[in-house]
Short mmCIF file of C-alpha atoms and ligand atoms in Angstrom, two decimals:
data_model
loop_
_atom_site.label_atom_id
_atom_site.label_comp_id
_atom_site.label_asym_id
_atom_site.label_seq_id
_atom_site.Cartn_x
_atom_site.Cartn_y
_atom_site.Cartn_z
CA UNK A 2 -55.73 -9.71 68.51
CA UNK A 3 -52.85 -8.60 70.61
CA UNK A 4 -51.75 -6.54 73.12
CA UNK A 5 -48.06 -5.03 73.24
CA UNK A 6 -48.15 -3.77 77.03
CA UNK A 7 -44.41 -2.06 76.54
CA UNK A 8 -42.56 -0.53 73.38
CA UNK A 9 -40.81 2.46 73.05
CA UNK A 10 -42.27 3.53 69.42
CA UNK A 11 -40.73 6.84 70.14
CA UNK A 12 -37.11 5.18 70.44
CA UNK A 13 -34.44 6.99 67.44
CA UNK A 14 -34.16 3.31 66.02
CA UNK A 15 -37.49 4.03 64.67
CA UNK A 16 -36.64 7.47 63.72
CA UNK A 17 -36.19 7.05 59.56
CA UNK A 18 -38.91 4.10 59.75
CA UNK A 19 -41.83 5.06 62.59
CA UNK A 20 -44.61 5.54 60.41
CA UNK A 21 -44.16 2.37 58.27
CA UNK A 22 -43.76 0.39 61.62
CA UNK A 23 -46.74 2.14 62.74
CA UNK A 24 -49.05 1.04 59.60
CA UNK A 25 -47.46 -2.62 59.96
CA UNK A 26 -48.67 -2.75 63.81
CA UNK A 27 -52.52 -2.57 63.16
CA UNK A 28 -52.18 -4.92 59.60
CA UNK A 29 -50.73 -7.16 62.54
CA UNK A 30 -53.77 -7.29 64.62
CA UNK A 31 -52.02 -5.83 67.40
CA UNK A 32 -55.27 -3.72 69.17
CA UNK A 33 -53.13 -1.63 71.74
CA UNK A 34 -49.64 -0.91 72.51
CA UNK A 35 -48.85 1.39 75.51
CA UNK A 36 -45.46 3.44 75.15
CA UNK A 37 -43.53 3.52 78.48
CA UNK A 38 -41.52 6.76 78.95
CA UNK A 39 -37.91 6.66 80.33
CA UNK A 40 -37.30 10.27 81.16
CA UNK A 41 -38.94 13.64 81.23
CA UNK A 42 -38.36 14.31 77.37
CA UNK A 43 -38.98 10.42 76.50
CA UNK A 44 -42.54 11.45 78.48
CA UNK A 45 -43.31 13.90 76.57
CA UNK A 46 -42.69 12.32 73.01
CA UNK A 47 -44.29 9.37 74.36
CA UNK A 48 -47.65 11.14 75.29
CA UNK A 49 -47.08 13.26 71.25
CA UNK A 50 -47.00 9.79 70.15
CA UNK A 51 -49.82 8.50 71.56
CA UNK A 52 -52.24 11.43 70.40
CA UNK A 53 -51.19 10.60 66.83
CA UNK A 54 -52.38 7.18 66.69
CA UNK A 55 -55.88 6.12 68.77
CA UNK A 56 -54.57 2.26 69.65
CA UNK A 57 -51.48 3.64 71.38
CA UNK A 58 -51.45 5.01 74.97
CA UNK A 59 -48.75 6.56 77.07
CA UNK A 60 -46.87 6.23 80.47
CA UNK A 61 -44.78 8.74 81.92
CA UNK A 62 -41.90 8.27 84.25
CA UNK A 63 -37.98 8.18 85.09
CA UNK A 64 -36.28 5.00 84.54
CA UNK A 65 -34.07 4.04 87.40
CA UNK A 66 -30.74 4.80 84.58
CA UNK A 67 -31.99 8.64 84.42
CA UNK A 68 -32.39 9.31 87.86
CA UNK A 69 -29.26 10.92 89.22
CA UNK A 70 -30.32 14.51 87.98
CA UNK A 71 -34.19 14.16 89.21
CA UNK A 72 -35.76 16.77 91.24
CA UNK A 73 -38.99 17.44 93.28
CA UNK A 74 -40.01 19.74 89.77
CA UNK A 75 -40.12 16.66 87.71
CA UNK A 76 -42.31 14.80 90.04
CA UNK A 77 -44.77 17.99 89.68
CA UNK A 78 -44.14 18.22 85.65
CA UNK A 79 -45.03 14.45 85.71
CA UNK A 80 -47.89 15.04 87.64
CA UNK A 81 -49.04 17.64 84.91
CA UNK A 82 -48.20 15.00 82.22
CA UNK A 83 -50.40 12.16 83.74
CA UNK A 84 -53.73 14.31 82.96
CA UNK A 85 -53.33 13.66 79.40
CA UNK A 86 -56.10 11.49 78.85
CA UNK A 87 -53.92 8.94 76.86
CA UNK A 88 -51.71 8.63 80.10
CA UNK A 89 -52.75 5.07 81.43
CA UNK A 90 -49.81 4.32 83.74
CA UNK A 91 -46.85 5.93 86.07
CA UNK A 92 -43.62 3.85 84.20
CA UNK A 93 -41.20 2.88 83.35
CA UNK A 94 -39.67 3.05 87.11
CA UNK A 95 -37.62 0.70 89.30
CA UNK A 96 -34.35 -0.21 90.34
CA UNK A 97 -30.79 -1.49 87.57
CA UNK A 98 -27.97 -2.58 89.86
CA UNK A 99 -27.10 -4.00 86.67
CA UNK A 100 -25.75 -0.65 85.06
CA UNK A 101 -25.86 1.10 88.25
CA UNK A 102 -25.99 4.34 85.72
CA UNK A 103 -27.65 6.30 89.30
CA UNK A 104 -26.56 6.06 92.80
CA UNK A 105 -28.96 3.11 94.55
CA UNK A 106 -29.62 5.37 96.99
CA UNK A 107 -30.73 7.76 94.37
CA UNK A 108 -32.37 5.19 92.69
CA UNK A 109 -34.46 3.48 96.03
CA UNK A 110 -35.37 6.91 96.50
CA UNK A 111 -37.01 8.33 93.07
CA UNK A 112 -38.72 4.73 92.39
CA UNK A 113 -40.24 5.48 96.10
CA UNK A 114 -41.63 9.03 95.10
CA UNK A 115 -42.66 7.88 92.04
CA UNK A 116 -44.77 5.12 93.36
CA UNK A 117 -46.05 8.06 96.01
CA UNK A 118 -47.35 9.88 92.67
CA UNK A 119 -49.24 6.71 91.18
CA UNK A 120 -50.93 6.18 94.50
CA UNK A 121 -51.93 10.11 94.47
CA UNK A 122 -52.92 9.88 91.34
CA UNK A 123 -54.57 6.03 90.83
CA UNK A 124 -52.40 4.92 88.16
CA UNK A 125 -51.02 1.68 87.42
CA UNK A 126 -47.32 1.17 87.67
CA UNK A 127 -44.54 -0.52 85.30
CA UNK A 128 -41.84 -1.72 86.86
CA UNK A 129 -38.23 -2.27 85.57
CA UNK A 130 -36.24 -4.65 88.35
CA UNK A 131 -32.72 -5.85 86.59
CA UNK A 132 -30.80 -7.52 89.38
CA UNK A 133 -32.31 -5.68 92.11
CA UNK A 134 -35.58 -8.16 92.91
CA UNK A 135 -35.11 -8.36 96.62
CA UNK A 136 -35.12 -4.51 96.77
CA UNK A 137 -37.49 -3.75 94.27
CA UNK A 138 -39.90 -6.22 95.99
CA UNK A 139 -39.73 -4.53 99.33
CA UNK A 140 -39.86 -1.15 97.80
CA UNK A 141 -43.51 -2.30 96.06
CA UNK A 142 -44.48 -4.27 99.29
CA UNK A 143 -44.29 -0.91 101.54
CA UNK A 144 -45.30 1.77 99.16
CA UNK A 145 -47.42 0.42 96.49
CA UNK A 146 -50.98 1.58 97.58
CA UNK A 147 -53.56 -1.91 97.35
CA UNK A 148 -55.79 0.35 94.86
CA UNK A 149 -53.35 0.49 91.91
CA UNK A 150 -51.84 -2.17 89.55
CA UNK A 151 -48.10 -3.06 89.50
CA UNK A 152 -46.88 -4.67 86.27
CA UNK A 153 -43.00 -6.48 86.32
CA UNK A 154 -41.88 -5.38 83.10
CA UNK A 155 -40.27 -7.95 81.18
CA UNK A 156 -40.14 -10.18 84.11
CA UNK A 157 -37.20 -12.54 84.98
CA UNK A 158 -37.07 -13.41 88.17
CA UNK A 159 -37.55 -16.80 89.57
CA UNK A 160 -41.30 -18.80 89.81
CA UNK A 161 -40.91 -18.43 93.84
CA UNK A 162 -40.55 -14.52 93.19
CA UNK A 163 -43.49 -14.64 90.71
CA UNK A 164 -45.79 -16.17 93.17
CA UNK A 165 -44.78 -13.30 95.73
CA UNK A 166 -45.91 -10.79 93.55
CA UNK A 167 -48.96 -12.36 92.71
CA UNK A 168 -49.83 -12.51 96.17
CA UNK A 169 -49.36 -8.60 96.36
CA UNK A 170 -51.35 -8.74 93.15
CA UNK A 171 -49.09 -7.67 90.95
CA UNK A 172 -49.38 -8.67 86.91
CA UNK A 173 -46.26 -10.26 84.55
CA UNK A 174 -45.23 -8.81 81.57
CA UNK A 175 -43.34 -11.78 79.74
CA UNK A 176 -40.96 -10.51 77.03
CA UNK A 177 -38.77 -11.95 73.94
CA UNK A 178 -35.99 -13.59 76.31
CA UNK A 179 -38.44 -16.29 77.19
CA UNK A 180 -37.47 -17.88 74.23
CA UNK A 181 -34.19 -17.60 74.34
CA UNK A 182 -32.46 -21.03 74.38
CA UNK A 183 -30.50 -20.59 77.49
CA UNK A 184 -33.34 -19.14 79.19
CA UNK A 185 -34.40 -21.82 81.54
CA UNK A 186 -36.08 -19.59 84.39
CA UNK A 187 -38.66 -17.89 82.59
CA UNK A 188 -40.62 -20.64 80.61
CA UNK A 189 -40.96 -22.15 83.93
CA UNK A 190 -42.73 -19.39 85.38
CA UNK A 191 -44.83 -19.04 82.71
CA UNK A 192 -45.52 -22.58 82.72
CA UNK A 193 -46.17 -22.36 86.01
CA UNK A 194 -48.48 -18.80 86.75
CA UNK A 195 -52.01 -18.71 85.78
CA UNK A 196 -52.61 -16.98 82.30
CA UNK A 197 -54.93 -14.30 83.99
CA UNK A 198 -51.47 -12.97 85.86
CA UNK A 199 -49.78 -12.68 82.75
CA UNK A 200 -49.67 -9.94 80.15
CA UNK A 201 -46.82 -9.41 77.12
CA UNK A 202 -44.91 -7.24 75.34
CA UNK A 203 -41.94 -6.62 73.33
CA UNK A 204 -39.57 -3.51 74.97
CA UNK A 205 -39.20 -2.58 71.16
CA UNK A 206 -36.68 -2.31 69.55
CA UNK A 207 -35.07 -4.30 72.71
CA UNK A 208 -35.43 -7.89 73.67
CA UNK A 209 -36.18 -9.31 70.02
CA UNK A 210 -37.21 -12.67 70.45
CA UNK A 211 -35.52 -15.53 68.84
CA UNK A 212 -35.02 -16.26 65.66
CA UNK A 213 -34.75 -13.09 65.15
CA UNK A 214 -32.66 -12.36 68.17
CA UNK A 215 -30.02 -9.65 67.29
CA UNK A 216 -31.89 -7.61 65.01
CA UNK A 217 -34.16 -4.45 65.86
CA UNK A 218 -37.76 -5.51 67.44
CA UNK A 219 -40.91 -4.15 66.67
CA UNK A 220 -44.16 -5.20 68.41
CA UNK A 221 -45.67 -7.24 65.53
CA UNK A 222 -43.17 -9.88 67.19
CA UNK A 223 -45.14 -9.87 70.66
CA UNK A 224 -46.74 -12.96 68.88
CA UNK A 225 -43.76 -15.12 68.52
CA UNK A 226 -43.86 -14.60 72.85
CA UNK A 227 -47.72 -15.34 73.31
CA UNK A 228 -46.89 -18.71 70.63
CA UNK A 229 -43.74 -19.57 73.53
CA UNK A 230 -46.38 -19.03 75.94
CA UNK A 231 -49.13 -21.52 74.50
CA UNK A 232 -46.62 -23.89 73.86
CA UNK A 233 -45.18 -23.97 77.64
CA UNK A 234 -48.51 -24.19 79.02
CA UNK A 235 -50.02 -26.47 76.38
CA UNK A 236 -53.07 -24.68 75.14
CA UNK A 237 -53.67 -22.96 72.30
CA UNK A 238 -52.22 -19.69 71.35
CA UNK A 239 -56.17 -18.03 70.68
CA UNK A 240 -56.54 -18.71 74.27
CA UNK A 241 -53.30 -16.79 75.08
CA UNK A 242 -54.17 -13.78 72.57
CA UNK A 243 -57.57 -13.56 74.66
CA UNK A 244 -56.43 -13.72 77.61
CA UNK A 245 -53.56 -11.53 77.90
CA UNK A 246 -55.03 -8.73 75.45
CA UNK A 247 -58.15 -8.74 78.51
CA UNK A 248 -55.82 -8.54 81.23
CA UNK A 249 -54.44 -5.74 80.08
CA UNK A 250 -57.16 -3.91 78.96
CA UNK A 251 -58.25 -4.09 82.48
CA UNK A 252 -55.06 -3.52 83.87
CA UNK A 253 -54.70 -0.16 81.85
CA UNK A 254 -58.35 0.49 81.95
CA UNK A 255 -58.82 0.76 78.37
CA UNK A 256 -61.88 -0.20 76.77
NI1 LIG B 4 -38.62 -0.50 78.51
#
């Protein structure tokens, strides 16, 4: 059995299709999937979702994109949000100097209050870090309180990063780009970073993994990343279902 640890199942691709991907998740023997929010209204559908359909659970958040018209009223509405009981994290939140779709300075500052609100309220938090990792790292060094999880979402940053955030005790969330063919960084670091720091995911309908790179993803693929995974480290891919479907659990606190 698996566990999807980030898919946005309340994406429009999935709009004319959601309920037949839906069915096709559990005949997959994917146990859990948790469905990150990316805005206030992505929050919202996300939690809707999640009350539908007992194996999926919610976060709520602003992605770093979506932050340039955030106020101190969201942060309360979120607030509000996370006592759903199906709310299991504070995400997705972070920094893109990729895009730079906010202001960094916007940016630096809503990841900050939003990791101020996960502390408050206990919550684990997913992180989204695209070419911002010396940043984002501080940011979670300084503010992350020791008595919440961090997760790097779709991780892919270098093994020397990895092993800083383990050392803060953070958890990786490998993705489809770790088998990409050009991808040289990430099989490394999960060749290199116990299993018990590790959890997947897909980022559906992002980040399909190869071969079927380039088409829509859905999580029944988060097995084609947990195979990549067995084969890097050279064990078997039951050990890598196990493992990773336990880590989350405990990192989401799901039972
Ligand atoms: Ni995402």
């Amino acid at each position: 059995m698996l566990f999807d640890t980030h898919a946005h199942l309340n994406d429009e691709k999935f709009d004319l299709d959601r309920d037949d991907i839906i069915a096709k998740i559990k005949k997959d023997n994917i146990s859990f999937v948790v469905n990150p929010g990316a805005d206030m209204k992505s929050s919202i559908s996300s939690i809707e979702l999640a009350n539908k359909h007992d194996f999926i659970y919610a976060a709520v958040g602003v992605h770093p994109h979506d932050v340039k018209d955030m106020t101190n009223d969201d942060i309360t509405k979120l607030k509000e949000l996370a006592k759903d009981k199906k709310v299991v994290a504070i995400g997705e939140i972070g920094l893109d100097y990729y895009y730079d779709n906010s202001k960094r300075e916007d940016q630096k500052k809503w990841f900050i209050e939003q990791i101020k609100l996960a502390n408050e309220l206990k919550l684990p938090i997913i992180i989204h870090d695209r070419d911002a990792h010396e940043d984002c790292f501080n940011i979670i060094k300084e503010y992350k309180s020791d008595e919440i999880g961090c997760v790097l979402h779709s991780f892919s940053g270098s093994v020397e990063l990895a092993k800083e955030y383990i050392k803060l005790g953070c958890m990786l969330s490998i993705s489809g780009p770790v088998t990409f063919k050009n991808n040289k960084k990430t099989p490394k670091v999960v060749k290199e970073i116990p299993l018990k720091h590790l959890m997947i995911e897909t980022d559906s309908p992002y980040l399909t993994p190869h071969p079927y790179r380039g088409k829509r993803n859905d999580p029944s693929y988060v097995c084609l990343v947990a195979q990549k995974i067995a084969d890097e480290k050279e064990i078997s891919y039951e050990e890598v279902c196990k493992a990773t479907l336990e880590n989350a659990k405990t990192f989401f606190n799901i039972n």
